[in-house]
Amino acid sequence: MTNNSQGDVKDLSLAQEGVEHIQWAGKDMPVLNLISERFSKERPLEGLRVSGCLHVTSETANLAIALKAGGAAVALCSSNPLSAQDDVAAALVSRYGIPVYAIKGEDDDTYYSHIRAALDHRPQVTMDDGADLVATIHREGKDLLRDVIGGTEETTTGVIRLRAMARDGMLKYPIIAVNEADTKHLFDNRYGTGQSTLDGITRATNILWAGRKVVVIGYGWCGRGVALRARGMGANVIVTEVNPVKALEAVMEGFTVLPGLEAAKLGSVFISVTGGLKAIDRERMEVMPDGAILANSGHFNVEIDIPALEEMAETSRQVRPFVREYCLEDGRKLYLLGEGRLINLAAAEGHPSSVMDMSFANQALSVERLWGGNGSLAPEVHPVPAEIDMEVGRLKLRSMGIAIDTLTQDQLRYVNSWEEGT
Ligand code: ADE
């Protein structure tokens, strides 16, 4: 399909498969479904143009469909060259009338041409996952900035990047940091990344986790999810971390904590979830045991120093889909998964729908807030309003059939006063 206002996807004949995939995900997204039903009645997004740079998955499709139900015109591009689901992209274009610019395995030039194509829809609100769309519009689309009233950001890496833009006085419109909602990072980053990362590595390699020495690099919300789930599968988990408080948490959670170089000598699977640069560097790769598996589940593919690995290797070859074997001069072999791109989306399907339900409910309600807010926010990074966060939590609990208590008047008065003590 050619790159035009309708989209650029791999193969439109995959559309029916994509419809089934989207509907299957939708069954496990009750909070987003409730929002979508309200949106279709109230049409709060009438007249709004949204461009989203997100992983084009069946869950993202449900978000785009909900926004469209609310009256928005939505265009999507991928937030990673290896994460798009081609069947979903085909279905969105041909069955749901949502332009999508995303092909799994696209090269970097195509990736950026797809971001530009999504920007050609002249968004008033942007949705980003990693801030590539925001960076592109600020670098190349200054004339488009006039129309933009705000944006949302899905991920930790993107929020850090946007805060840096705001600090440097470069950010020209407000961003709601969806990642910072409790109903996002406590669940998506922890349980979503925990499960989907192990899923991606398992699908790529078919390894047995029980008894395996797994090194988790980074103990943020994603890292702790990965460490917990690896331990749950019977792995022997070592954590490496640069932040002393987080390292202490890992210790008290019962994990072995070591400096990266020490851990590198011991591990057989290395999973980087730092959001930073070269967490797996040459020095560490020099001492890893033969057969070590290297995976990244952080947003960008810079966490593993792939250029160094390529220099260290005499030869390399693809041994399975998403597994590249590097034969080093000293005879050791290291296995890089998914080209160092986030393995949960490259080799598996990303986080399960049930957890994306909360993340994308926050997205939908934040877009509604931006559009209803008459441009009242300053061009900075803002938290998701607490009432949205609480509402998402309440609706999720309700969808699970779980009731909770509320404080009595007496208790409320007590927690709001300073007068009562011993
Ligand atoms: N990020 C992680 N998992 C995802 C998914 N299933 N859909 C969209 N974005 C994601």
XYZ file of C-alpha atoms and ligand atoms in Angstrom:
432
model
C 0.000 0.000 0.000
C 1.331 3.430 -0.814
C 2.014 6.085 1.735
C -0.954 8.441 1.556
C -3.633 9.990 3.710
C -5.162 6.548 4.292
C -1.968 5.050 5.671
C 0.967 2.823 4.839
C 0.688 -0.746 6.079
C 2.229 -4.061 5.098
C -0.702 -5.966 3.651
C -4.387 -5.028 3.638
C -5.375 -8.649 3.134
C -4.488 -9.203 6.818
C -7.446 -7.020 7.840
C -9.869 -9.783 8.914
C -7.213 -11.356 11.134
C -6.644 -7.900 12.580
C -10.343 -7.398 13.332
C -10.437 -10.663 15.319
C -7.252 -9.667 17.128
C -8.643 -6.220 18.034
C -11.949 -7.666 19.237
C -10.163 -10.296 21.334
C -8.124 -7.582 23.058
C -11.253 -5.455 23.525
C -12.876 -8.208 25.620
C -10.221 -7.611 28.265
C -10.410 -3.810 28.257
C -13.583 -3.071 30.258
C -12.556 0.372 31.496
C -11.699 1.613 28.026
C -14.965 0.102 26.766
C -16.962 2.089 29.341
C -15.175 5.260 28.277
C -15.800 4.422 24.641
C -19.534 3.949 25.297
C -19.729 7.328 27.033
C -17.680 8.906 24.234
C -20.114 7.643 21.578
C -23.050 9.177 23.445
C -21.462 12.478 24.442
C -19.011 12.988 21.531
C -16.630 15.094 23.679
C -13.858 14.957 21.073
C -15.914 16.277 18.158
C -13.685 18.263 15.796
C -10.400 17.105 17.353
C -7.495 15.818 15.240
C -5.183 13.435 17.118
C -1.920 11.940 15.855
C -0.605 9.051 17.923
C 2.903 7.622 17.811
C 2.268 4.426 19.765
C 3.043 0.734 19.436
C 0.419 -0.260 16.875
C -1.062 -3.239 18.708
C -4.557 -4.614 19.209
C -4.765 -2.636 22.469
C -3.749 0.618 20.797
C -6.378 -0.110 18.157
C -9.024 -0.173 20.885
C -7.787 3.187 22.137
C -7.921 4.708 18.644
C -11.420 3.313 18.115
C -12.557 4.799 21.454
C -11.188 8.222 20.503
C -12.902 7.998 17.143
C -16.158 7.078 18.919
C -15.742 10.322 20.850
C -15.608 12.299 17.608
C -11.839 12.584 17.071
C -10.103 12.053 13.728
C -7.162 9.809 14.637
C -4.000 8.945 12.691
C -1.420 6.493 14.031
C 2.216 5.694 13.412
C 4.480 3.264 15.190
C 6.649 4.242 18.151
C 9.177 1.519 17.393
C 10.298 -0.014 14.091
C 9.726 -3.581 15.336
C 6.535 -3.311 17.379
C 3.680 -2.901 14.904
C 1.182 -5.715 14.428
C 0.637 -5.747 10.678
C -2.803 -7.373 10.864
C -4.024 -4.730 13.309
C -2.647 -1.923 11.140
C -4.444 -3.380 8.092
C -7.739 -3.668 9.990
C -7.558 -0.109 11.303
C -7.062 1.251 7.797
C -9.566 -0.819 5.904
C -12.261 -1.646 8.489
C -12.199 1.210 10.965
C -11.238 4.131 8.718
C -8.229 5.060 10.854
C -5.080 5.992 8.878
C -2.063 4.019 10.108
C 1.563 4.397 9.051
C 3.376 1.394 10.481
C 5.063 -1.744 9.169
C 6.772 -4.250 11.440
C 10.479 -4.312 10.583
C 10.500 -0.904 8.852
C 13.913 0.745 8.578
C 14.740 3.980 10.376
C 14.024 6.158 7.315
C 10.582 4.632 6.880
C 9.979 4.945 10.613
C 10.554 8.706 10.460
C 8.658 9.109 7.172
C 5.712 7.449 8.955
C 5.958 9.905 11.838
C 5.905 12.749 9.303
C 2.894 11.213 7.569
C 1.022 11.082 10.908
C 1.950 14.733 11.447
C 0.569 15.619 8.016
C -2.844 15.123 9.633
C -2.166 18.409 11.449
C -2.844 17.202 15.008
C -4.280 19.360 17.728
C -3.365 16.705 20.279
C -0.405 14.323 20.043
C -0.067 10.978 21.804
C 3.464 9.706 22.113
C 5.318 6.687 23.470
C 8.979 7.668 23.727
C 8.609 11.279 22.488
C 9.783 10.726 18.897
C 6.694 12.442 17.512
C 7.038 15.425 19.840
C 10.742 15.693 19.001
C 9.972 15.537 15.250
C 7.237 18.176 15.361
C 9.525 20.492 17.361
C 12.451 19.917 14.973
C 10.736 19.861 11.611
C 7.112 20.932 11.956
C 7.255 24.359 13.526
C 4.316 25.537 11.386
C 2.260 22.649 12.819
C 2.902 23.716 16.417
C 0.356 26.543 16.090
C -2.514 24.034 16.034
C -1.332 21.813 18.882
C -3.013 22.375 22.239
C -1.307 19.524 24.077
C -0.093 15.979 24.101
C 0.209 12.841 26.180
C 3.244 10.674 26.866
C 2.972 6.974 27.626
C 6.394 5.903 28.832
C 9.150 6.648 31.354
C 11.783 7.313 28.689
C 9.488 9.765 26.901
C 8.665 11.626 30.112
C 12.381 11.998 30.914
C 13.022 13.296 27.405
C 10.132 15.758 27.560
C 11.221 17.052 30.969
C 14.645 17.725 29.406
C 12.937 19.645 26.586
C 10.908 21.670 29.104
C 14.039 22.359 31.193
C 15.821 23.680 28.093
C 12.825 25.891 27.253
C 12.217 23.887 24.061
C 8.816 22.362 24.801
C 6.129 24.432 23.091
C 2.967 22.741 24.330
C 1.794 20.961 27.511
C 2.184 17.239 27.921
C 0.234 15.028 30.304
C 2.582 12.318 31.556
C 0.295 9.293 31.462
C 3.197 7.158 32.691
C 3.052 8.928 36.026
C -0.505 7.938 36.843
C -0.438 5.292 39.577
C -2.931 3.251 37.571
C -0.355 3.250 34.762
C 3.154 2.616 36.041
C 2.279 0.486 39.085
C 0.537 -1.989 36.802
C 1.676 -1.585 33.175
C 5.363 -1.065 33.968
C 5.484 -3.658 36.731
C 3.101 -6.490 35.844
C 2.842 -5.693 32.132
C 6.566 -5.446 31.468
C 7.259 -8.284 33.902
C 5.023 -10.719 32.053
C 5.504 -9.552 28.483
C 9.302 -9.466 28.744
C 9.471 -13.061 29.877
C 6.906 -13.897 27.207
C 9.053 -12.276 24.484
C 12.235 -14.023 25.591
C 10.422 -17.344 25.908
C 8.827 -17.071 22.460
C 12.173 -16.095 20.915
C 14.290 -18.773 22.598
C 12.050 -21.392 24.248
C 14.415 -21.439 27.251
C 13.517 -22.977 30.586
C 13.591 -20.307 33.277
C 13.737 -22.632 36.266
C 17.235 -22.729 37.709
C 18.593 -20.168 35.252
C 20.780 -17.266 36.378
C 18.987 -14.149 35.202
C 20.540 -10.697 35.550
C 17.993 -7.862 35.622
C 19.661 -4.530 34.964
C 17.666 -1.665 36.463
C 15.190 -1.931 39.345
C 12.626 0.700 38.427
C 8.990 -0.366 38.069
C 9.764 -2.355 34.922
C 12.861 -3.969 36.409
C 11.067 -5.066 39.527
C 8.307 -6.603 37.448
C 10.826 -8.534 35.371
C 12.758 -9.641 38.472
C 9.572 -10.777 40.244
C 8.270 -12.727 37.286
C 11.668 -14.337 36.576
C 11.835 -15.432 40.216
C 8.281 -16.716 39.912
C 9.424 -18.952 37.058
C 12.158 -20.403 39.266
C 15.088 -18.347 38.028
C 17.956 -17.316 40.225
C 17.739 -13.529 39.896
C 20.588 -11.051 40.279
C 19.750 -7.336 40.173
C 22.132 -4.535 39.220
C 21.141 -0.932 39.934
C 22.825 2.477 40.211
C 20.307 4.071 42.583
C 21.131 3.126 46.202
C 17.531 3.251 47.432
C 16.285 1.050 44.608
C 19.227 -1.307 45.132
C 18.298 -1.542 48.809
C 14.709 -2.340 47.885
C 15.970 -5.156 45.668
C 18.103 -6.492 48.537
C 15.154 -6.432 50.920
C 12.978 -8.096 48.325
C 15.458 -10.970 48.581
C 17.365 -10.492 45.321
C 21.134 -10.750 45.025
C 22.465 -7.287 44.170
C 25.852 -6.995 42.478
C 27.870 -4.515 40.427
C 27.238 -5.040 36.717
C 30.694 -6.422 35.998
C 30.412 -9.075 38.711
C 26.922 -10.017 37.578
C 28.151 -10.234 33.979
C 30.445 -13.146 34.902
C 27.584 -15.108 36.443
C 24.463 -14.600 34.337
C 23.085 -16.671 31.514
C 20.222 -14.312 30.571
C 20.703 -10.543 30.776
C 17.657 -8.281 30.634
C 18.178 -4.544 30.446
C 15.348 -2.322 31.685
C 17.152 0.886 32.586
C 15.895 3.405 30.018
C 19.555 4.451 29.773
C 22.602 4.038 27.573
C 24.936 0.995 27.284
C 23.710 -0.799 30.382
C 25.253 -3.850 28.716
C 28.589 -2.555 27.451
C 31.726 -4.015 25.927
C 33.452 -4.563 29.272
C 30.530 -6.652 30.504
C 30.192 -8.594 27.275
C 33.938 -9.410 27.477
C 33.350 -11.460 30.658
C 29.959 -13.050 29.993
C 29.779 -16.837 29.888
C 29.531 -18.644 26.561
C 25.896 -18.857 25.407
C 24.670 -15.792 27.285
C 21.401 -14.323 26.022
C 21.052 -10.526 25.822
C 17.650 -8.864 25.778
C 16.412 -5.331 26.160
C 12.991 -4.284 27.401
C 13.723 -0.575 27.730
C 12.259 1.834 25.187
C 15.252 2.427 22.890
C 17.788 -0.001 21.446
C 20.765 1.755 23.030
C 20.814 -0.198 26.274
C 22.941 -2.947 24.742
C 26.070 -1.681 22.991
C 25.336 -3.448 19.711
C 28.072 -1.662 17.721
C 30.608 -2.984 20.288
C 29.149 -6.486 20.033
C 29.436 -6.310 16.257
C 33.069 -5.208 16.534
C 33.840 -7.988 19.015
C 32.299 -10.655 16.781
C 34.156 -12.514 14.049
C 30.895 -13.648 12.498
C 27.201 -13.431 13.222
C 24.134 -15.210 11.914
C 20.400 -15.365 12.520
C 19.692 -18.697 14.233
C 15.967 -18.263 14.916
C 13.519 -15.424 14.372
C 14.589 -12.676 16.791
C 17.808 -14.486 17.808
C 21.186 -13.451 16.371
C 24.275 -15.439 17.285
C 27.561 -13.534 17.615
C 30.730 -15.690 17.511
C 33.491 -13.854 19.347
C 37.227 -14.122 18.697
C 37.768 -16.123 21.888
C 35.242 -18.732 20.764
C 32.358 -17.640 23.001
C 28.925 -17.140 21.494
C 26.506 -14.442 22.647
C 22.867 -14.296 21.549
C 21.199 -10.945 20.931
C 17.393 -10.942 20.907
C 15.185 -8.780 18.712
C 18.018 -6.537 17.459
C 18.181 -5.107 20.973
C 14.722 -3.562 20.565
C 12.082 -4.004 23.240
C 11.762 -7.738 23.261
C 8.212 -7.836 24.630
C 6.862 -6.128 21.517
C 9.415 -7.438 19.015
C 9.025 -11.145 19.771
C 5.681 -11.178 21.604
C 2.567 -9.008 21.706
C 3.500 -6.441 24.328
C 1.618 -6.160 27.578
C -1.634 -8.041 27.969
C -4.836 -6.148 27.162
C -6.079 -6.179 30.738
C -3.205 -3.987 31.911
C -3.185 -1.763 28.798
C -6.853 -1.163 29.672
C -5.773 1.092 32.543
C -2.945 2.798 30.645
C -5.183 3.592 27.713
C -8.120 4.642 29.891
C -5.709 7.253 31.286
C -4.754 8.187 27.716
C -8.367 8.600 26.587
C -9.361 10.658 29.628
C -6.226 12.803 29.376
C -6.964 13.573 25.717
C -10.517 14.523 26.718
C -9.122 16.770 29.464
C -6.723 18.513 27.072
C -9.444 19.111 24.484
C -11.930 20.321 27.108
C -9.342 22.483 28.857
C -9.219 25.364 26.361
C -5.435 25.425 26.279
C -5.193 26.343 29.954
C -2.056 24.305 30.728
C 1.462 25.755 30.553
C 3.950 24.167 28.100
C 5.396 21.816 30.707
C 5.079 18.180 31.700
C 1.965 17.713 33.852
C 0.751 14.797 35.966
C -2.467 13.000 35.117
C -5.140 14.713 37.257
C -5.653 12.672 40.449
C -9.385 12.312 39.837
C -8.703 10.594 36.499
C -6.237 8.215 38.145
C -8.740 7.360 40.919
C -11.597 6.953 38.462
C -9.560 4.478 36.399
C -8.750 2.514 39.580
C -12.406 2.534 40.661
C -13.676 1.376 37.282
C -11.044 -1.357 37.030
C -11.970 -2.728 40.455
C -15.650 -2.606 39.532
C -14.977 -4.489 36.300
C -13.273 -7.177 38.380
C -16.302 -7.416 40.683
C -14.279 -6.158 43.649
C -15.912 -3.785 46.142
C -13.931 -1.728 48.647
C -14.782 0.333 51.707
C -15.146 4.097 52.053
C -14.245 6.157 55.108
C -17.068 7.077 57.500
C -17.723 10.767 58.227
C -15.975 10.278 61.553
C -12.897 8.785 59.935
C -12.835 11.507 57.312
C -12.941 14.199 59.960
C -10.115 12.441 61.854
C -7.746 12.212 58.893
C -8.375 15.855 58.072
C -7.711 17.232 61.554
C -4.565 17.822 63.587
C -6.193 18.145 66.984
C -6.570 14.517 68.035
C -3.394 12.853 69.298
C -2.552 10.438 72.114
N 3.443 -1.100 25.352
C 3.666 -2.285 25.930
N 2.738 -3.180 25.584
C 1.882 -2.561 24.739
C 0.730 -2.977 24.057
N 0.240 -4.208 24.164
N 0.115 -2.064 23.285
C 0.614 -0.817 23.175
N 1.676 -0.379 23.805
C 2.329 -1.242 24.590
